[in-house]
Amino acid sequence: MSETPEEFVEEPVASQEATGEPAAAEPGDVREPSVEEQLAERTADLQRLQAEYVNYRKRVERDRATARTAGEASVLRSLLTVLDDIGRAEQHGELEGGFKAVADALQQAVKSHRLESFGAKGDAFDPRLHEALFHAGESADVAVTTIDSVVRTGYRVGDDVIRHAQVGVVDPSEPKEQAKPADAEPMNDEPPAGEADE
């Protein structure tokens, strides 16, 4: 006896009320966000905009400070030859009268922009600040490589070097080896010449 296949019976889909799950939204069905959700979204947008604005202001201030510093350095660099001439006139005793008053006013003006000179005789040599043009020998009076003469004064503004000092340097002399006494015995075990095979 042949068995007949059981007929496929379609079961009814359970309703939303029976399962407790929300029915799938229709394509045209858009849920309106609540007032709290809208407020949270707008607050996040405002906070993001405020952070971007604060970062923008900091960047602009930093760029302004950099441009101001570069401008000052450029003007000060152009005045260095004048300061060199004033320094030479002072060394030769030619800085007198009205010229001295002008020179003093100029030096005060550049100091107000934090310009400092460096590279004096007797200072320790620093390759970050000084450019050694020649070596003036050795001296027992110094413990480290030291500036012996200044060819051109160096200048800096704060930690930024505007111009390196050009200098001549002197090195510390190495201690001389002490001479051995004449009657010192030889260090090896060999007998002196002539006494080897008697």
mmCIF file of C-alpha atoms in Angstrom, residues 2-197:
data_model
loop_
_atom_site.group_PDB
_atom_site.id
_atom_site.type_symbol
_atom_site.label_atom_id
_atom_site.label_comp_id
_atom_site.label_asym_id
_atom_site.label_seq_id
_atom_site.Cartn_x
_atom_site.Cartn_y
_atom_site.Cartn_z
ATOM 1 C CA SER A 2 1.540 3.264 -1.048
ATOM 2 C CA GLU A 3 1.723 6.163 1.345
ATOM 3 C CA THR A 4 0.588 9.522 0.185
ATOM 4 C CA PRO A 5 2.723 12.514 1.142
ATOM 5 C CA GLU A 6 1.329 14.731 3.819
ATOM 6 C CA GLU A 7 -0.022 17.928 2.542
ATOM 7 C CA PHE A 8 1.880 21.064 3.412
ATOM 8 C CA VAL A 9 -0.260 23.161 5.676
ATOM 9 C CA GLU A 10 0.683 26.821 6.109
ATOM 10 C CA GLU A 11 0.531 27.938 9.703
ATOM 11 C CA PRO A 12 -0.762 31.396 10.473
ATOM 12 C CA VAL A 13 1.875 34.001 11.440
ATOM 13 C CA ALA A 14 1.736 34.946 15.066
ATOM 14 C CA SER A 15 0.490 38.466 15.641
ATOM 15 C CA GLN A 16 2.537 41.246 17.246
ATOM 16 C CA GLU A 17 0.414 41.106 20.367
ATOM 17 C CA ALA A 18 1.136 37.397 20.844
ATOM 18 C CA THR A 19 4.949 37.594 20.396
ATOM 19 C CA GLY A 20 5.554 40.969 22.017
ATOM 20 C CA GLU A 21 7.966 42.053 19.209
ATOM 21 C CA PRO A 22 7.302 45.200 17.161
ATOM 22 C CA ALA A 23 6.242 44.678 13.607
ATOM 23 C CA ALA A 24 8.773 45.577 10.904
ATOM 24 C CA ALA A 25 8.517 49.240 9.892
ATOM 25 C CA GLU A 26 7.124 49.951 6.505
ATOM 26 C CA PRO A 27 9.461 51.814 4.111
ATOM 27 C CA GLY A 28 7.462 55.040 4.343
ATOM 28 C CA ASP A 29 7.182 54.772 8.139
ATOM 29 C CA VAL A 30 9.818 57.148 9.805
ATOM 30 C CA ARG A 31 9.969 57.366 13.587
ATOM 31 C CA GLU A 32 10.257 60.926 14.899
ATOM 32 C CA PRO A 33 13.133 61.318 17.479
ATOM 33 C CA SER A 34 12.051 62.387 20.920
ATOM 34 C CA VAL A 35 12.759 65.857 22.324
ATOM 35 C CA GLU A 36 15.459 64.440 24.625
ATOM 36 C CA GLU A 37 17.230 62.767 21.691
ATOM 37 C CA GLN A 38 17.094 65.966 19.648
ATOM 38 C CA LEU A 39 18.455 67.967 22.594
ATOM 39 C CA ALA A 40 21.326 65.491 23.115
ATOM 40 C CA GLU A 41 22.204 65.616 19.399
ATOM 41 C CA ARG A 42 22.209 69.441 19.304
ATOM 42 C CA THR A 43 24.280 69.597 22.508
ATOM 43 C CA ALA A 44 26.875 67.226 21.020
ATOM 44 C CA ASP A 45 27.000 69.375 17.851
ATOM 45 C CA LEU A 46 27.539 72.546 19.902
ATOM 46 C CA GLN A 47 30.280 70.908 21.974
ATOM 47 C CA ARG A 48 32.025 69.744 18.803
ATOM 48 C CA LEU A 49 31.821 73.244 17.288
ATOM 49 C CA GLN A 50 33.117 74.832 20.475
ATOM 50 C CA ALA A 51 36.104 72.446 20.590
ATOM 51 C CA GLU A 52 36.899 73.202 16.931
ATOM 52 C CA TYR A 53 36.705 76.949 17.620
ATOM 53 C CA VAL A 54 38.997 76.692 20.672
ATOM 54 C CA ASN A 55 41.535 74.699 18.626
ATOM 55 C CA TYR A 56 41.308 77.250 15.813
ATOM 56 C CA ARG A 57 41.954 80.148 18.221
ATOM 57 C CA LYS A 58 44.973 78.360 19.735
ATOM 58 C CA ARG A 59 46.400 77.667 16.278
ATOM 59 C CA VAL A 60 45.916 81.304 15.206
ATOM 60 C CA GLU A 61 47.585 82.601 18.392
ATOM 61 C CA ARG A 62 50.508 80.202 17.916
ATOM 62 C CA ASP A 63 50.903 81.299 14.269
ATOM 63 C CA ARG A 64 50.794 84.971 15.300
ATOM 64 C CA ALA A 65 53.496 84.437 17.941
ATOM 65 C CA THR A 66 55.675 82.574 15.428
ATOM 66 C CA ALA A 67 55.259 85.329 12.820
ATOM 67 C CA ARG A 68 55.998 88.036 15.414
ATOM 68 C CA THR A 69 59.149 86.226 16.574
ATOM 69 C CA ALA A 70 60.326 85.707 12.979
ATOM 70 C CA GLY A 71 59.719 89.401 12.205
ATOM 71 C CA GLU A 72 61.654 90.548 15.267
ATOM 72 C CA ALA A 73 64.522 88.193 14.455
ATOM 73 C CA SER A 74 64.684 89.517 10.896
ATOM 74 C CA VAL A 75 64.869 93.151 12.049
ATOM 75 C CA LEU A 76 67.415 92.352 14.757
ATOM 76 C CA ARG A 77 69.548 90.394 12.274
ATOM 77 C CA SER A 78 69.687 93.464 10.011
ATOM 78 C CA LEU A 79 70.935 95.574 12.961
ATOM 79 C CA LEU A 80 73.826 93.253 13.900
ATOM 80 C CA THR A 81 76.323 94.957 11.578
ATOM 81 C CA VAL A 82 75.453 98.305 13.178
ATOM 82 C CA LEU A 83 76.011 96.790 16.636
ATOM 83 C CA ASP A 84 79.353 95.382 15.419
ATOM 84 C CA ASP A 85 80.411 98.866 14.254
ATOM 85 C CA ILE A 86 79.385 100.359 17.604
ATOM 86 C CA GLY A 87 81.397 97.684 19.421
ATOM 87 C CA ARG A 88 84.511 98.412 17.317
ATOM 88 C CA ALA A 89 84.118 102.177 17.860
ATOM 89 C CA GLU A 90 83.883 101.570 21.602
ATOM 90 C CA GLN A 91 87.049 99.405 21.588
ATOM 91 C CA HIS A 92 88.989 102.167 19.823
ATOM 92 C CA GLY A 93 87.682 104.937 22.108
ATOM 93 C CA GLU A 94 85.698 106.649 19.353
ATOM 94 C CA LEU A 95 82.316 106.348 21.067
ATOM 95 C CA GLU A 96 81.850 109.852 22.501
ATOM 96 C CA GLY A 97 79.328 112.676 22.715
ATOM 97 C CA GLY A 98 76.083 112.497 20.759
ATOM 98 C CA PHE A 99 77.174 109.335 18.942
ATOM 99 C CA LYS A 100 77.473 107.570 22.317
ATOM 100 C CA ALA A 101 73.938 108.639 23.278
ATOM 101 C CA VAL A 102 72.560 107.237 20.002
ATOM 102 C CA ALA A 103 74.536 104.009 20.464
ATOM 103 C CA ASP A 104 73.228 103.600 24.031
ATOM 104 C CA ALA A 105 69.636 104.186 22.872
ATOM 105 C CA LEU A 106 70.023 101.589 20.118
ATOM 106 C CA GLN A 107 71.479 99.029 22.521
ATOM 107 C CA GLN A 108 68.605 99.613 24.967
ATOM 108 C CA ALA A 109 66.090 99.201 22.139
ATOM 109 C CA VAL A 110 67.492 95.841 21.050
ATOM 110 C CA LYS A 111 67.690 94.653 24.671
ATOM 111 C CA SER A 112 63.964 95.358 25.026
ATOM 112 C CA HIS A 113 63.501 92.738 22.286
ATOM 113 C CA ARG A 114 65.557 90.253 24.391
ATOM 114 C CA LEU A 115 68.649 90.390 22.159
ATOM 115 C CA GLU A 116 71.718 89.203 24.104
ATOM 116 C CA SER A 117 75.334 89.030 23.032
ATOM 117 C CA PHE A 118 77.580 86.082 23.902
ATOM 118 C CA GLY A 119 81.057 84.805 23.171
ATOM 119 C CA ALA A 120 83.545 86.538 25.465
ATOM 120 C CA LYS A 121 87.207 85.679 25.998
ATOM 121 C CA GLY A 122 87.534 83.068 28.742
ATOM 122 C CA ASP A 123 84.124 81.450 28.157
ATOM 123 C CA ALA A 124 84.016 77.694 27.681
ATOM 124 C CA PHE A 125 83.700 76.734 23.999
ATOM 125 C CA ASP A 126 80.220 75.455 23.060
ATOM 126 C CA PRO A 127 79.805 74.257 19.443
ATOM 127 C CA ARG A 128 76.067 75.054 19.599
ATOM 128 C CA LEU A 129 76.874 78.735 20.170
ATOM 129 C CA HIS A 130 80.400 79.268 18.883
ATOM 130 C CA GLU A 131 82.127 78.743 15.551
ATOM 131 C CA ALA A 132 85.832 78.009 16.012
ATOM 132 C CA LEU A 133 87.836 79.698 13.249
ATOM 133 C CA PHE A 134 91.313 78.786 14.493
ATOM 134 C CA HIS A 135 93.150 76.912 17.209
ATOM 135 C CA ALA A 136 95.499 79.044 19.319
ATOM 136 C CA GLY A 137 97.439 76.189 20.932
ATOM 137 C CA GLU A 138 97.326 74.734 24.425
ATOM 138 C CA SER A 139 97.416 76.297 27.863
ATOM 139 C CA ALA A 140 97.866 74.953 31.368
ATOM 140 C CA ASP A 141 95.568 77.742 32.621
ATOM 141 C CA VAL A 142 92.386 76.161 31.206
ATOM 142 C CA ALA A 143 90.643 72.907 32.126
ATOM 143 C CA VAL A 144 88.399 72.704 29.026
ATOM 144 C CA THR A 145 88.519 74.088 25.486
ATOM 145 C CA THR A 146 88.151 77.834 26.029
ATOM 146 C CA ILE A 147 87.646 80.947 23.903
ATOM 147 C CA ASP A 148 90.976 82.730 23.539
ATOM 148 C CA SER A 149 89.916 85.520 21.171
ATOM 149 C CA VAL A 150 86.641 86.767 19.690
ATOM 150 C CA VAL A 151 86.526 87.585 15.965
ATOM 151 C CA ARG A 152 82.769 88.308 15.856
ATOM 152 C CA THR A 153 80.310 88.483 18.763
ATOM 153 C CA GLY A 154 77.353 86.098 18.751
ATOM 154 C CA TYR A 155 73.735 87.077 19.435
ATOM 155 C CA ARG A 156 70.615 85.242 20.523
ATOM 156 C CA VAL A 157 66.995 86.008 21.365
ATOM 157 C CA GLY A 158 65.954 83.790 24.248
ATOM 158 C CA ASP A 159 67.120 80.294 23.254
ATOM 159 C CA ASP A 160 67.209 81.040 19.503
ATOM 160 C CA VAL A 161 70.680 81.805 18.149
ATOM 161 C CA ILE A 162 70.521 84.709 15.689
ATOM 162 C CA ARG A 163 74.245 84.574 14.877
ATOM 163 C CA HIS A 164 76.983 82.237 16.118
ATOM 164 C CA ALA A 165 80.067 83.773 17.682
ATOM 165 C CA GLN A 166 83.261 83.358 15.654
ATOM 166 C CA VAL A 167 86.156 82.636 17.971
ATOM 167 C CA GLY A 168 89.679 81.313 18.346
ATOM 168 C CA VAL A 169 90.058 78.576 20.932
ATOM 169 C CA VAL A 170 92.751 77.204 23.195
ATOM 170 C CA ASP A 171 92.825 73.626 24.523
ATOM 171 C CA PRO A 172 93.994 72.466 27.943
ATOM 172 C CA SER A 173 97.550 71.152 27.876
ATOM 173 C CA GLU A 174 98.036 67.473 28.576
ATOM 174 C CA PRO A 175 100.025 66.638 31.721
ATOM 175 C CA LYS A 176 103.612 65.682 30.895
ATOM 176 C CA GLU A 177 104.781 62.184 31.842
ATOM 177 C CA GLN A 178 107.157 62.155 34.769
ATOM 178 C CA ALA A 179 110.715 61.225 33.791
ATOM 179 C CA LYS A 180 111.976 57.931 35.141
ATOM 180 C CA PRO A 181 114.883 58.132 37.576
ATOM 181 C CA ALA A 182 118.238 57.275 35.982
ATOM 182 C CA ASP A 183 119.075 54.539 38.516
ATOM 183 C CA ALA A 184 115.748 52.743 38.090
ATOM 184 C CA GLU A 185 116.159 49.023 37.651
ATOM 185 C CA PRO A 186 114.837 47.371 34.488
ATOM 186 C CA MET A 187 111.316 45.999 34.729
ATOM 187 C CA ASN A 188 112.102 42.640 33.080
ATOM 188 C CA ASP A 189 113.886 39.645 34.564
ATOM 189 C CA GLU A 190 116.695 39.635 32.021
ATOM 190 C CA PRO A 191 120.161 40.297 33.429
ATOM 191 C CA PRO A 192 121.978 43.409 32.242
ATOM 192 C CA ALA A 193 124.084 43.101 29.083
ATOM 193 C CA GLY A 194 127.527 41.549 29.705
ATOM 194 C CA GLU A 195 126.399 39.440 32.667
ATOM 195 C CA ALA A 196 124.384 36.982 30.589
ATOM 196 C CA ASP A 197 126.831 34.095 30.102
#
